[in-house]
mmCIF file of C-alpha atoms and ligand atoms in Angstrom:
data_model
loop_
_atom_site.group_PDB
_atom_site.id
_atom_site.type_symbol
_atom_site.label_atom_id
_atom_site.label_comp_id
_atom_site.label_asym_id
_atom_site.label_seq_id
_atom_site.Cartn_x
_atom_site.Cartn_y
_atom_site.Cartn_z
ATOM 1 C CA SER A 9 11.297 -30.785 2.133
ATOM 2 C CA GLY A 10 10.476 -31.855 -1.622
ATOM 3 C CA ARG A 11 6.636 -31.436 -0.926
ATOM 4 C CA GLU A 12 7.002 -27.793 0.185
ATOM 5 C CA PRO A 13 5.143 -25.501 -2.183
ATOM 6 C CA HIS A 14 7.383 -23.228 -4.295
ATOM 7 C CA ALA A 15 4.826 -20.488 -4.923
ATOM 8 C CA TYR A 16 3.389 -18.273 -2.247
ATOM 9 C CA ILE A 17 0.856 -15.347 -2.087
ATOM 10 C CA PHE A 18 1.549 -12.722 0.654
ATOM 11 C CA ALA A 19 -1.559 -10.980 1.179
ATOM 12 C CA GLY A 20 -2.618 -8.165 3.356
ATOM 13 C CA PRO A 21 -2.974 -4.237 3.783
ATOM 14 C CA GLU A 22 -0.460 -1.968 2.353
ATOM 15 C CA GLY A 23 2.284 -1.232 4.565
ATOM 16 C CA VAL A 24 2.453 -4.211 7.046
ATOM 17 C CA GLY A 25 5.688 -5.913 6.268
ATOM 18 C CA LYS A 26 4.753 -8.292 3.400
ATOM 19 C CA PHE A 27 7.580 -7.151 1.070
ATOM 20 C CA THR A 28 10.052 -6.823 4.268
ATOM 21 C CA THR A 29 9.178 -10.309 5.173
ATOM 22 C CA ALA A 30 9.554 -11.740 1.643
ATOM 23 C CA ARG A 31 12.882 -10.043 1.420
ATOM 24 C CA GLU A 32 14.096 -11.509 4.717
ATOM 25 C CA TRP A 33 12.846 -14.861 3.747
ATOM 26 C CA ALA A 34 14.557 -14.639 0.427
ATOM 27 C CA LYS A 35 17.740 -13.676 2.057
ATOM 28 C CA MET A 36 17.626 -16.711 4.068
ATOM 29 C CA LEU A 37 16.783 -19.127 1.177
ATOM 30 C CA LEU A 38 19.792 -17.661 -0.505
ATOM 31 C CA CYS A 39 22.181 -17.812 2.334
ATOM 32 C CA LYS A 40 25.285 -20.247 2.074
ATOM 33 C CA SER A 41 25.073 -21.056 5.807
ATOM 34 C CA PRO A 42 21.720 -20.177 7.422
ATOM 35 C CA ALA A 43 21.892 -20.131 11.180
ATOM 36 C CA GLU A 44 19.420 -22.434 12.966
ATOM 37 C CA SER A 45 18.152 -21.644 16.311
ATOM 38 C CA GLN A 46 15.225 -22.671 18.418
ATOM 39 C CA HIS A 47 12.149 -20.616 18.552
ATOM 40 C CA GLU A 48 9.238 -21.730 20.862
ATOM 41 C CA GLY A 49 10.280 -25.282 20.390
ATOM 42 C CA LYS A 50 10.765 -25.159 16.702
ATOM 43 C CA PRO A 51 13.681 -24.975 14.443
ATOM 44 C CA PHE A 52 14.066 -21.216 13.125
ATOM 45 C CA TYR A 53 16.323 -20.421 10.378
ATOM 46 C CA ASP A 54 17.973 -16.882 9.805
ATOM 47 C CA SER A 55 20.530 -15.625 7.160
ATOM 48 C CA CYS A 56 23.872 -15.581 8.527
ATOM 49 C CA GLY A 57 24.615 -12.088 7.385
ATOM 50 C CA GLN A 58 28.209 -12.729 6.529
ATOM 51 C CA CYS A 59 28.284 -15.132 3.513
ATOM 52 C CA GLU A 60 28.901 -13.701 0.155
ATOM 53 C CA SER A 61 25.181 -14.363 -0.825
ATOM 54 C CA CYS A 62 24.205 -12.391 2.175
ATOM 55 C CA ARG A 63 26.640 -9.599 1.282
ATOM 56 C CA VAL A 64 25.516 -9.129 -2.217
ATOM 57 C CA PHE A 65 21.908 -9.298 -1.125
ATOM 58 C CA GLY A 66 22.488 -6.350 1.354
ATOM 59 C CA ALA A 67 24.096 -4.373 -1.516
ATOM 60 C CA ASP A 68 20.755 -5.030 -3.503
ATOM 61 C CA SER A 69 22.922 -6.842 -6.239
ATOM 62 C CA HIS A 70 22.129 -10.656 -5.660
ATOM 63 C CA PRO A 71 21.817 -12.201 -9.141
ATOM 64 C CA ASP A 72 19.491 -14.895 -7.959
ATOM 65 C CA PHE A 73 17.010 -12.419 -6.323
ATOM 66 C CA HIS A 74 14.440 -10.755 -8.587
ATOM 67 C CA THR A 75 11.967 -8.231 -7.775
ATOM 68 C CA ILE A 76 9.257 -7.684 -10.423
ATOM 69 C CA SER A 77 7.073 -4.586 -10.674
ATOM 70 C CA LYS A 78 4.965 -3.040 -13.413
ATOM 71 C CA GLU A 79 7.632 -0.523 -13.946
ATOM 72 C CA LEU A 80 9.808 -3.113 -15.570
ATOM 73 C CA VAL A 81 7.827 -2.430 -18.611
ATOM 74 C CA VAL A 82 10.390 -0.053 -20.000
ATOM 75 C CA TYR A 83 12.991 -2.801 -19.862
ATOM 76 C CA THR A 84 10.937 -5.337 -21.688
ATOM 77 C CA LYS A 85 11.890 -6.158 -25.594
ATOM 78 C CA ASP A 86 9.160 -3.897 -26.996
ATOM 79 C CA GLY A 87 9.190 -1.685 -24.022
ATOM 80 C CA LYS A 88 11.332 1.499 -25.119
ATOM 81 C CA ASN A 89 8.217 3.685 -25.598
ATOM 82 C CA LYS A 90 5.988 2.234 -23.000
ATOM 83 C CA LYS A 91 4.873 3.878 -19.881
ATOM 84 C CA PRO A 92 3.974 1.959 -16.634
ATOM 85 C CA GLY A 93 0.307 1.938 -16.420
ATOM 86 C CA ILE A 94 -2.134 0.433 -13.828
ATOM 87 C CA ASP A 95 -2.039 -3.057 -14.881
ATOM 88 C CA MET A 96 1.034 -5.464 -14.555
ATOM 89 C CA PRO A 97 1.845 -5.868 -18.211
ATOM 90 C CA ILE A 98 1.905 -9.359 -19.540
ATOM 91 C CA ASP A 99 5.422 -8.800 -21.231
ATOM 92 C CA VAL A 100 6.843 -8.061 -17.739
ATOM 93 C CA VAL A 101 5.400 -11.495 -16.583
ATOM 94 C CA ARG A 102 6.727 -13.150 -19.597
ATOM 95 C CA GLU A 103 10.046 -11.861 -19.795
ATOM 96 C CA PHE A 104 10.953 -11.212 -16.010
ATOM 97 C CA LEU A 105 8.949 -14.307 -14.392
ATOM 98 C CA ILE A 106 8.019 -17.181 -16.792
ATOM 99 C CA GLU A 107 11.330 -17.068 -18.848
ATOM 100 C CA LYS A 108 13.763 -16.256 -16.100
ATOM 101 C CA ALA A 109 12.149 -19.005 -13.591
ATOM 102 C CA VAL A 110 13.745 -21.854 -15.529
ATOM 103 C CA ILE A 111 17.239 -20.173 -15.311
ATOM 104 C CA ARG A 112 19.441 -21.882 -12.838
ATOM 105 C CA PRO A 113 20.873 -19.896 -9.797
ATOM 106 C CA SER A 114 24.470 -18.487 -10.394
ATOM 107 C CA LEU A 115 25.375 -17.568 -6.944
ATOM 108 C CA SER A 116 23.175 -19.381 -4.437
ATOM 109 C CA ASP A 117 21.486 -22.866 -4.741
ATOM 110 C CA HIS A 118 18.100 -21.016 -5.073
ATOM 111 C CA THR A 119 16.537 -18.198 -6.994
ATOM 112 C CA VAL A 120 13.605 -16.162 -5.558
ATOM 113 C CA PHE A 121 11.219 -14.092 -7.606
ATOM 114 C CA VAL A 122 8.925 -11.549 -5.654
ATOM 115 C CA MET A 123 6.284 -9.872 -7.556
ATOM 116 C CA LEU A 124 4.972 -6.595 -6.125
ATOM 117 C CA GLU A 125 1.465 -5.512 -6.540
ATOM 118 C CA ALA A 126 0.367 -8.853 -7.932
ATOM 119 C CA GLU A 127 -3.351 -7.784 -7.535
ATOM 120 C CA ARG A 128 -2.612 -5.648 -10.774
ATOM 121 C CA LEU A 129 -2.168 -8.841 -12.943
ATOM 122 C CA ASN A 130 -5.231 -9.243 -15.110
ATOM 123 C CA GLN A 131 -6.613 -12.698 -15.981
ATOM 124 C CA TYR A 132 -4.603 -13.134 -18.964
ATOM 125 C CA SER A 133 -1.448 -12.700 -17.252
ATOM 126 C CA GLN A 134 -2.403 -15.033 -14.389
ATOM 127 C CA ASN A 135 -3.340 -17.694 -17.027
ATOM 128 C CA ALA A 136 -0.121 -17.292 -18.560
ATOM 129 C CA MET A 137 1.806 -17.847 -15.475
ATOM 130 C CA LEU A 138 -0.210 -20.847 -14.003
ATOM 131 C CA LYS A 139 2.267 -23.555 -15.311
ATOM 132 C CA THR A 140 5.059 -21.750 -13.881
ATOM 133 C CA LEU A 141 3.403 -21.425 -10.493
ATOM 134 C CA GLU A 142 2.315 -25.028 -10.757
ATOM 135 C CA GLU A 143 5.764 -26.552 -11.233
ATOM 136 C CA PRO A 144 8.619 -24.156 -10.765
ATOM 137 C CA PRO A 145 11.834 -25.727 -11.169
ATOM 138 C CA ALA A 146 13.221 -27.127 -7.727
ATOM 139 C CA PHE A 147 15.425 -24.352 -7.079
ATOM 140 C CA CYS A 148 13.036 -21.678 -7.558
ATOM 141 C CA THR A 149 10.547 -19.911 -5.228
ATOM 142 C CA ILE A 150 7.902 -17.220 -6.241
ATOM 143 C CA ILE A 151 6.194 -14.868 -4.020
ATOM 144 C CA LEU A 152 3.170 -12.869 -5.219
ATOM 145 C CA VAL A 153 2.841 -9.810 -3.019
ATOM 146 C CA CYS A 154 -0.735 -8.406 -3.214
ATOM 147 C CA THR A 155 -3.197 -6.248 -1.205
ATOM 148 C CA ARG A 156 -6.358 -7.852 -2.726
ATOM 149 C CA LEU A 157 -6.475 -11.489 -2.517
ATOM 150 C CA ASP A 158 -9.863 -11.333 -4.222
ATOM 151 C CA ARG A 159 -8.137 -10.162 -7.379
ATOM 152 C CA MET A 160 -6.057 -13.434 -7.505
ATOM 153 C CA LEU A 161 -8.115 -16.156 -9.532
ATOM 154 C CA PRO A 162 -9.048 -19.370 -7.944
ATOM 155 C CA THR A 163 -6.625 -21.030 -10.351
ATOM 156 C CA THR A 164 -3.868 -18.897 -8.999
ATOM 157 C CA GLN A 165 -4.679 -19.234 -5.503
ATOM 158 C CA SER A 166 -4.997 -23.029 -5.811
ATOM 159 C CA ARG A 167 -1.416 -23.113 -6.962
ATOM 160 C CA CYS A 168 0.054 -21.200 -4.265
ATOM 161 C CA ARG A 169 0.271 -21.335 -0.390
ATOM 162 C CA THR A 170 -1.344 -18.070 0.988
ATOM 163 C CA VAL A 171 0.079 -16.277 3.935
ATOM 164 C CA VAL A 172 -2.302 -13.556 5.275
ATOM 165 C CA PHE A 173 -0.723 -10.552 6.960
ATOM 166 C CA GLY A 174 -2.894 -8.640 9.429
ATOM 167 C CA SER A 175 -2.774 -5.022 10.666
ATOM 168 C CA ILE A 176 -0.510 -3.664 13.304
ATOM 169 C CA ARG A 177 -1.487 -2.634 16.610
ATOM 170 C CA GLU A 178 -1.949 1.060 17.099
ATOM 171 C CA ASP A 179 0.298 1.436 20.147
ATOM 172 C CA ILE A 180 3.177 -0.258 18.039
ATOM 173 C CA ILE A 181 2.675 2.220 15.285
ATOM 174 C CA ILE A 182 2.602 5.076 17.568
ATOM 175 C CA LYS A 183 5.752 3.936 19.284
ATOM 176 C CA LYS A 184 7.486 3.432 15.782
ATOM 177 C CA LEU A 185 6.523 6.862 14.548
ATOM 178 C CA GLN A 186 7.584 8.482 17.872
ATOM 179 C CA GLU A 187 10.919 6.970 17.485
ATOM 180 C CA ALA A 188 11.153 8.473 14.046
ATOM 181 C CA GLY A 189 10.616 11.847 15.591
ATOM 182 C CA VAL A 190 6.876 12.388 15.058
ATOM 183 C CA MET A 191 4.846 14.084 17.774
ATOM 184 C CA THR A 192 2.432 12.019 19.895
ATOM 185 C CA THR A 193 -0.630 13.894 18.662
ATOM 186 C CA GLU A 194 0.488 13.522 15.150
ATOM 187 C CA ALA A 195 1.538 10.048 15.306
ATOM 188 C CA ARG A 196 -1.808 8.865 16.897
ATOM 189 C CA TYR A 197 -3.581 10.420 14.019
ATOM 190 C CA TRP A 198 -1.546 8.654 11.204
ATOM 191 C CA ALA A 199 -1.725 5.473 13.237
ATOM 192 C CA ARG A 200 -5.546 5.547 13.146
ATOM 193 C CA PHE A 201 -5.702 7.038 9.664
ATOM 194 C CA SER A 202 -3.761 4.124 8.472
ATOM 195 C CA GLN A 203 -5.936 1.528 9.860
ATOM 196 C CA GLY A 204 -3.032 -0.742 10.984
ATOM 197 C CA SER A 205 -0.478 0.042 8.330
ATOM 198 C CA LEU A 206 2.788 0.865 9.745
ATOM 199 C CA GLY A 207 4.312 1.770 6.154
ATOM 200 C CA VAL A 208 1.200 4.126 5.410
ATOM 201 C CA ALA A 209 1.449 5.801 8.681
ATOM 202 C CA LEU A 210 5.230 6.437 8.261
ATOM 203 C CA THR A 211 4.983 7.606 4.844
ATOM 204 C CA TRP A 212 2.139 10.096 5.603
ATOM 205 C CA SER A 213 4.162 11.454 8.724
ATOM 206 C CA LYS A 214 7.138 12.064 6.461
ATOM 207 C CA LEU A 215 5.330 14.063 3.850
ATOM 208 C CA ALA A 216 6.453 17.383 5.039
ATOM 209 C CA SER A 217 8.879 20.279 4.099
ATOM 210 C CA GLU A 218 9.404 23.674 5.330
ATOM 211 C CA GLY A 219 6.260 25.269 3.489
ATOM 212 C CA ALA A 220 3.894 22.365 3.832
ATOM 213 C CA ASN A 221 2.972 19.019 5.385
ATOM 214 C CA ALA A 222 0.537 16.308 5.459
ATOM 215 C CA TYR A 223 -0.677 16.771 9.190
ATOM 216 C CA GLU A 224 -1.344 20.749 8.618
ATOM 217 C CA ILE A 225 -3.316 19.657 5.557
ATOM 218 C CA LYS A 226 -5.361 17.218 7.356
ATOM 219 C CA LYS A 227 -6.175 19.784 10.024
ATOM 220 C CA ARG A 228 -7.035 22.391 7.527
ATOM 221 C CA THR A 229 -9.352 19.891 5.920
ATOM 222 C CA VAL A 230 -11.223 19.294 9.280
ATOM 223 C CA GLU A 231 -11.652 23.000 9.638
ATOM 224 C CA MET A 232 -12.852 23.133 6.022
ATOM 225 C CA LEU A 233 -15.326 20.469 6.257
ATOM 226 C CA ALA A 234 -16.543 21.448 9.790
ATOM 227 C CA ARG A 235 -17.616 25.238 8.353
ATOM 228 C CA LEU A 236 -18.420 24.148 4.683
ATOM 229 C CA LYS A 237 -21.308 26.047 3.234
ATOM 230 C CA ILE A 238 -22.550 25.605 -0.218
ATOM 231 C CA GLU A 239 -21.175 28.781 -1.696
ATOM 232 C CA ASP A 240 -17.681 27.743 -0.412
ATOM 233 C CA VAL A 241 -17.711 24.202 -2.350
ATOM 234 C CA VAL A 242 -15.799 25.368 -5.662
ATOM 235 C CA ASP A 243 -13.043 27.137 -3.675
ATOM 236 C CA ALA A 244 -12.888 24.247 -1.130
ATOM 237 C CA ALA A 245 -12.544 21.904 -3.977
ATOM 238 C CA GLU A 246 -9.897 23.756 -5.565
ATOM 239 C CA GLN A 247 -7.909 23.729 -2.299
ATOM 240 C CA LEU A 248 -8.245 20.087 -1.801
ATOM 241 C CA ALA A 249 -6.941 19.452 -5.532
ATOM 242 C CA LYS A 250 -4.249 21.740 -4.839
ATOM 243 C CA ASP A 251 -3.230 20.077 -1.470
ATOM 244 C CA ALA A 252 -3.247 16.805 -3.271
ATOM 245 C CA SER A 253 -0.796 17.917 -5.766
ATOM 246 C CA VAL A 254 1.561 19.460 -3.034
ATOM 247 C CA LEU A 255 1.250 15.887 -1.135
ATOM 248 C CA ALA A 256 2.236 14.120 -4.511
ATOM 249 C CA GLY A 257 5.136 16.431 -4.826
ATOM 250 C CA LEU A 258 6.321 15.752 -1.320
ATOM 251 C CA TRP A 259 5.799 12.008 -1.897
ATOM 252 C CA ASP A 260 7.866 12.025 -5.086
ATOM 253 C CA LYS A 261 10.786 13.334 -2.887
ATOM 254 C CA ILE A 262 10.764 10.203 -0.506
ATOM 255 C CA ASP A 263 9.725 7.805 -3.258
ATOM 256 C CA PRO A 264 11.279 8.749 -6.591
ATOM 257 C CA ASP A 265 11.039 5.191 -8.084
ATOM 258 C CA THR A 266 7.138 5.205 -8.183
ATOM 259 C CA SER A 267 5.791 7.097 -11.113
ATOM 260 C CA LYS A 268 4.285 10.486 -10.518
ATOM 261 C CA SER A 269 0.786 9.494 -11.658
ATOM 262 C CA ASP A 270 0.731 6.648 -9.355
ATOM 263 C CA LEU A 271 1.775 9.166 -6.606
ATOM 264 C CA GLY A 272 -0.725 11.704 -7.670
ATOM 265 C CA ARG A 273 -3.496 9.151 -7.247
ATOM 266 C CA ARG A 274 -2.242 7.938 -4.021
ATOM 267 C CA ALA A 275 -2.083 11.454 -2.662
ATOM 268 C CA THR A 276 -5.572 12.327 -3.950
ATOM 269 C CA LYS A 277 -7.023 9.046 -2.418
ATOM 270 C CA GLY A 278 -5.242 9.989 0.825
ATOM 271 C CA VAL A 279 -7.029 13.523 0.869
ATOM 272 C CA MET A 280 -10.280 11.716 0.265
ATOM 273 C CA ARG A 281 -9.407 9.214 3.179
ATOM 274 C CA MET A 282 -8.939 12.137 5.404
ATOM 275 C CA LEU A 283 -12.523 13.213 4.574
ATOM 276 C CA CYS A 284 -13.652 9.567 5.189
ATOM 277 C CA CYS A 285 -11.956 9.468 8.668
ATOM 278 C CA ILE A 286 -13.768 12.786 9.709
ATOM 279 C CA LEU A 287 -17.239 11.272 8.591
ATOM 280 C CA ASN A 288 -16.258 8.018 10.325
ATOM 281 C CA ASP A 289 -15.769 10.063 13.564
ATOM 282 C CA CYS A 290 -19.150 11.740 13.057
ATOM 283 C CA MET A 291 -20.742 8.346 12.724
ATOM 284 C CA GLN A 292 -18.969 7.188 16.016
ATOM 285 C CA LEU A 293 -20.180 10.244 17.752
ATOM 286 C CA GLY A 294 -23.528 9.494 16.794
ATOM 287 C CA VAL A 295 -23.462 6.217 18.274
ATOM 288 C CA ASN A 296 -21.898 7.561 21.219
ATOM 289 C CA LYS A 297 -18.660 5.515 20.944
ATOM 290 C CA VAL A 298 -16.226 8.444 21.646
ATOM 291 C CA ASP A 299 -13.139 6.562 23.149
ATOM 292 C CA SER A 300 -11.117 6.403 19.938
ATOM 293 C CA LEU A 301 -11.842 9.279 17.404
ATOM 294 C CA ILE A 302 -9.391 9.362 14.556
ATOM 295 C CA ASN A 303 -9.574 13.085 14.703
ATOM 296 C CA SER A 304 -9.293 13.236 18.680
ATOM 297 C CA ASP A 305 -6.777 16.247 18.225
ATOM 298 C CA GLN A 306 -9.520 18.234 16.838
ATOM 299 C CA GLU A 307 -12.575 16.704 18.711
ATOM 300 C CA ASN A 308 -14.559 19.950 19.029
ATOM 301 C CA LEU A 309 -14.676 20.594 15.300
ATOM 302 C CA VAL A 310 -15.760 17.162 14.757
ATOM 303 C CA ARG A 311 -18.472 17.391 17.381
ATOM 304 C CA ASP A 312 -19.903 20.577 15.560
ATOM 305 C CA LEU A 313 -20.072 18.761 12.357
ATOM 306 C CA ALA A 314 -21.770 15.605 13.956
ATOM 307 C CA ARG A 315 -24.474 17.637 14.955
ATOM 308 C CA ARG A 316 -25.425 18.374 11.479
ATOM 309 C CA PHE A 317 -26.367 14.905 10.477
ATOM 310 C CA ASP A 318 -27.360 11.441 11.881
ATOM 311 C CA PRO A 319 -25.117 8.214 11.829
ATOM 312 C CA GLU A 320 -27.048 6.788 8.828
ATOM 313 C CA GLU A 321 -26.505 10.113 6.866
ATOM 314 C CA ALA A 322 -22.781 9.910 7.731
ATOM 315 C CA ALA A 323 -22.499 6.488 6.401
ATOM 316 C CA LEU A 324 -24.134 7.432 3.140
ATOM 317 C CA LYS A 325 -21.599 10.355 2.918
ATOM 318 C CA ILE A 326 -18.746 7.789 3.433
ATOM 319 C CA GLU A 327 -20.159 5.816 0.580
ATOM 320 C CA ALA A 328 -19.970 8.888 -1.545
ATOM 321 C CA VAL A 329 -16.387 9.250 -0.669
ATOM 322 C CA TYR A 330 -15.403 5.904 -1.568
ATOM 323 C CA LYS A 331 -17.250 6.339 -4.918
ATOM 324 C CA SER A 332 -15.234 9.398 -5.665
ATOM 325 C CA MET A 333 -12.215 7.236 -4.976
ATOM 326 C CA ASP A 334 -13.009 5.046 -7.985
ATOM 327 C CA TRP A 335 -13.154 8.035 -10.194
ATOM 328 C CA VAL A 336 -9.385 8.760 -9.185
ATOM 329 C CA GLY A 337 -7.231 7.909 -12.220
ATOM 330 C CA ALA A 338 -10.091 7.625 -14.431
ATOM 331 C CA SER A 339 -8.939 10.851 -16.546
ATOM 332 C CA VAL A 340 -11.710 12.981 -14.631
ATOM 333 C CA ASN A 341 -10.547 16.401 -13.572
ATOM 334 C CA GLU A 342 -9.761 16.185 -9.835
ATOM 335 C CA LYS A 343 -11.151 19.361 -8.941
ATOM 336 C CA LEU A 344 -14.428 18.424 -10.521
ATOM 337 C CA ILE A 345 -14.415 15.003 -8.523
ATOM 338 C CA PHE A 346 -13.853 16.907 -5.196
ATOM 339 C CA GLU A 347 -16.678 19.504 -6.229
ATOM 340 C CA GLU A 348 -18.987 16.820 -6.778
ATOM 341 C CA LEU A 349 -18.019 15.130 -3.596
ATOM 342 C CA LEU A 350 -18.205 18.195 -1.456
ATOM 343 C CA PHE A 351 -21.622 18.959 -2.715
ATOM 344 C CA ASN A 352 -22.506 15.536 -1.389
ATOM 345 C CA LEU A 353 -20.823 16.188 2.177
ATOM 346 C CA ILE A 354 -22.779 19.212 2.959
HETATM 347 ZN ZN1 LIG B 1 24.459 -16.025 4.592
#
């Protein structure tokens, strides 16, 4: 109806289907003859899958569907020598959203803009797009996809309808991973590691080649931490930094569109997340809740480690890991970050 908002925020953890949903919805909005059916007593619309719009959408070449990412900076007017950084560049917001939002659709009756990683918009960029969010042309729908709703200014949020995506049940993730050929023990680990994110679990279970894989690295990391002595810290830190760079290399093969520095950061944070999971298990064992250890596949090692400190200490160590995560990408040598972290974890 005329009163439906045209700007949305899809918020929720990484890998729970925000972009997939945005895409499906866009396909339906752009479809020339959407199919109506009843779902629990309410009308439910879906794209027909056959019209011209649906066909070009399926081929990723719909002229009225726009995906906006920070990587587009190289295609902005002054972007020839620019590299994608951490923020969503304001030039991308201006040239790919604000200026294009007023252009009429060419194939369908609508245009749809989906901005990825909208949590990377700084306040200037968010202020620049307020007017576009407030009164987009009637044919235009804008969806901001973000993992951190708290990064969106109140003024941005008030102009959008927010849809919050929750995490996915563990048994569903395990089943999906098994269907993708992942062994059950491994699938259970990645399901718990990902905290309900199917996308994260699938990605990590796929980080594998003949020589190395993420699950082996995680098993080695548990062994390392369980036996860590102060004289081993330097070598262990070097190994973790090496593991992170191996993982980043594997990641690049399945996700070549993301910049290498982003993948490097994600891989390093992933290794830190493995450490976090181990400490989390120690904390659980300390308070006798042992039904769902993340590292249930290496329970004995985790139990050995848990005897070394109490739950409060484990909580402090988890905090130390989160602090180290903040250093990742701040141009500090990763081996040094791991060294400092491991000293804190003994
Ligand atoms: Zn269609």
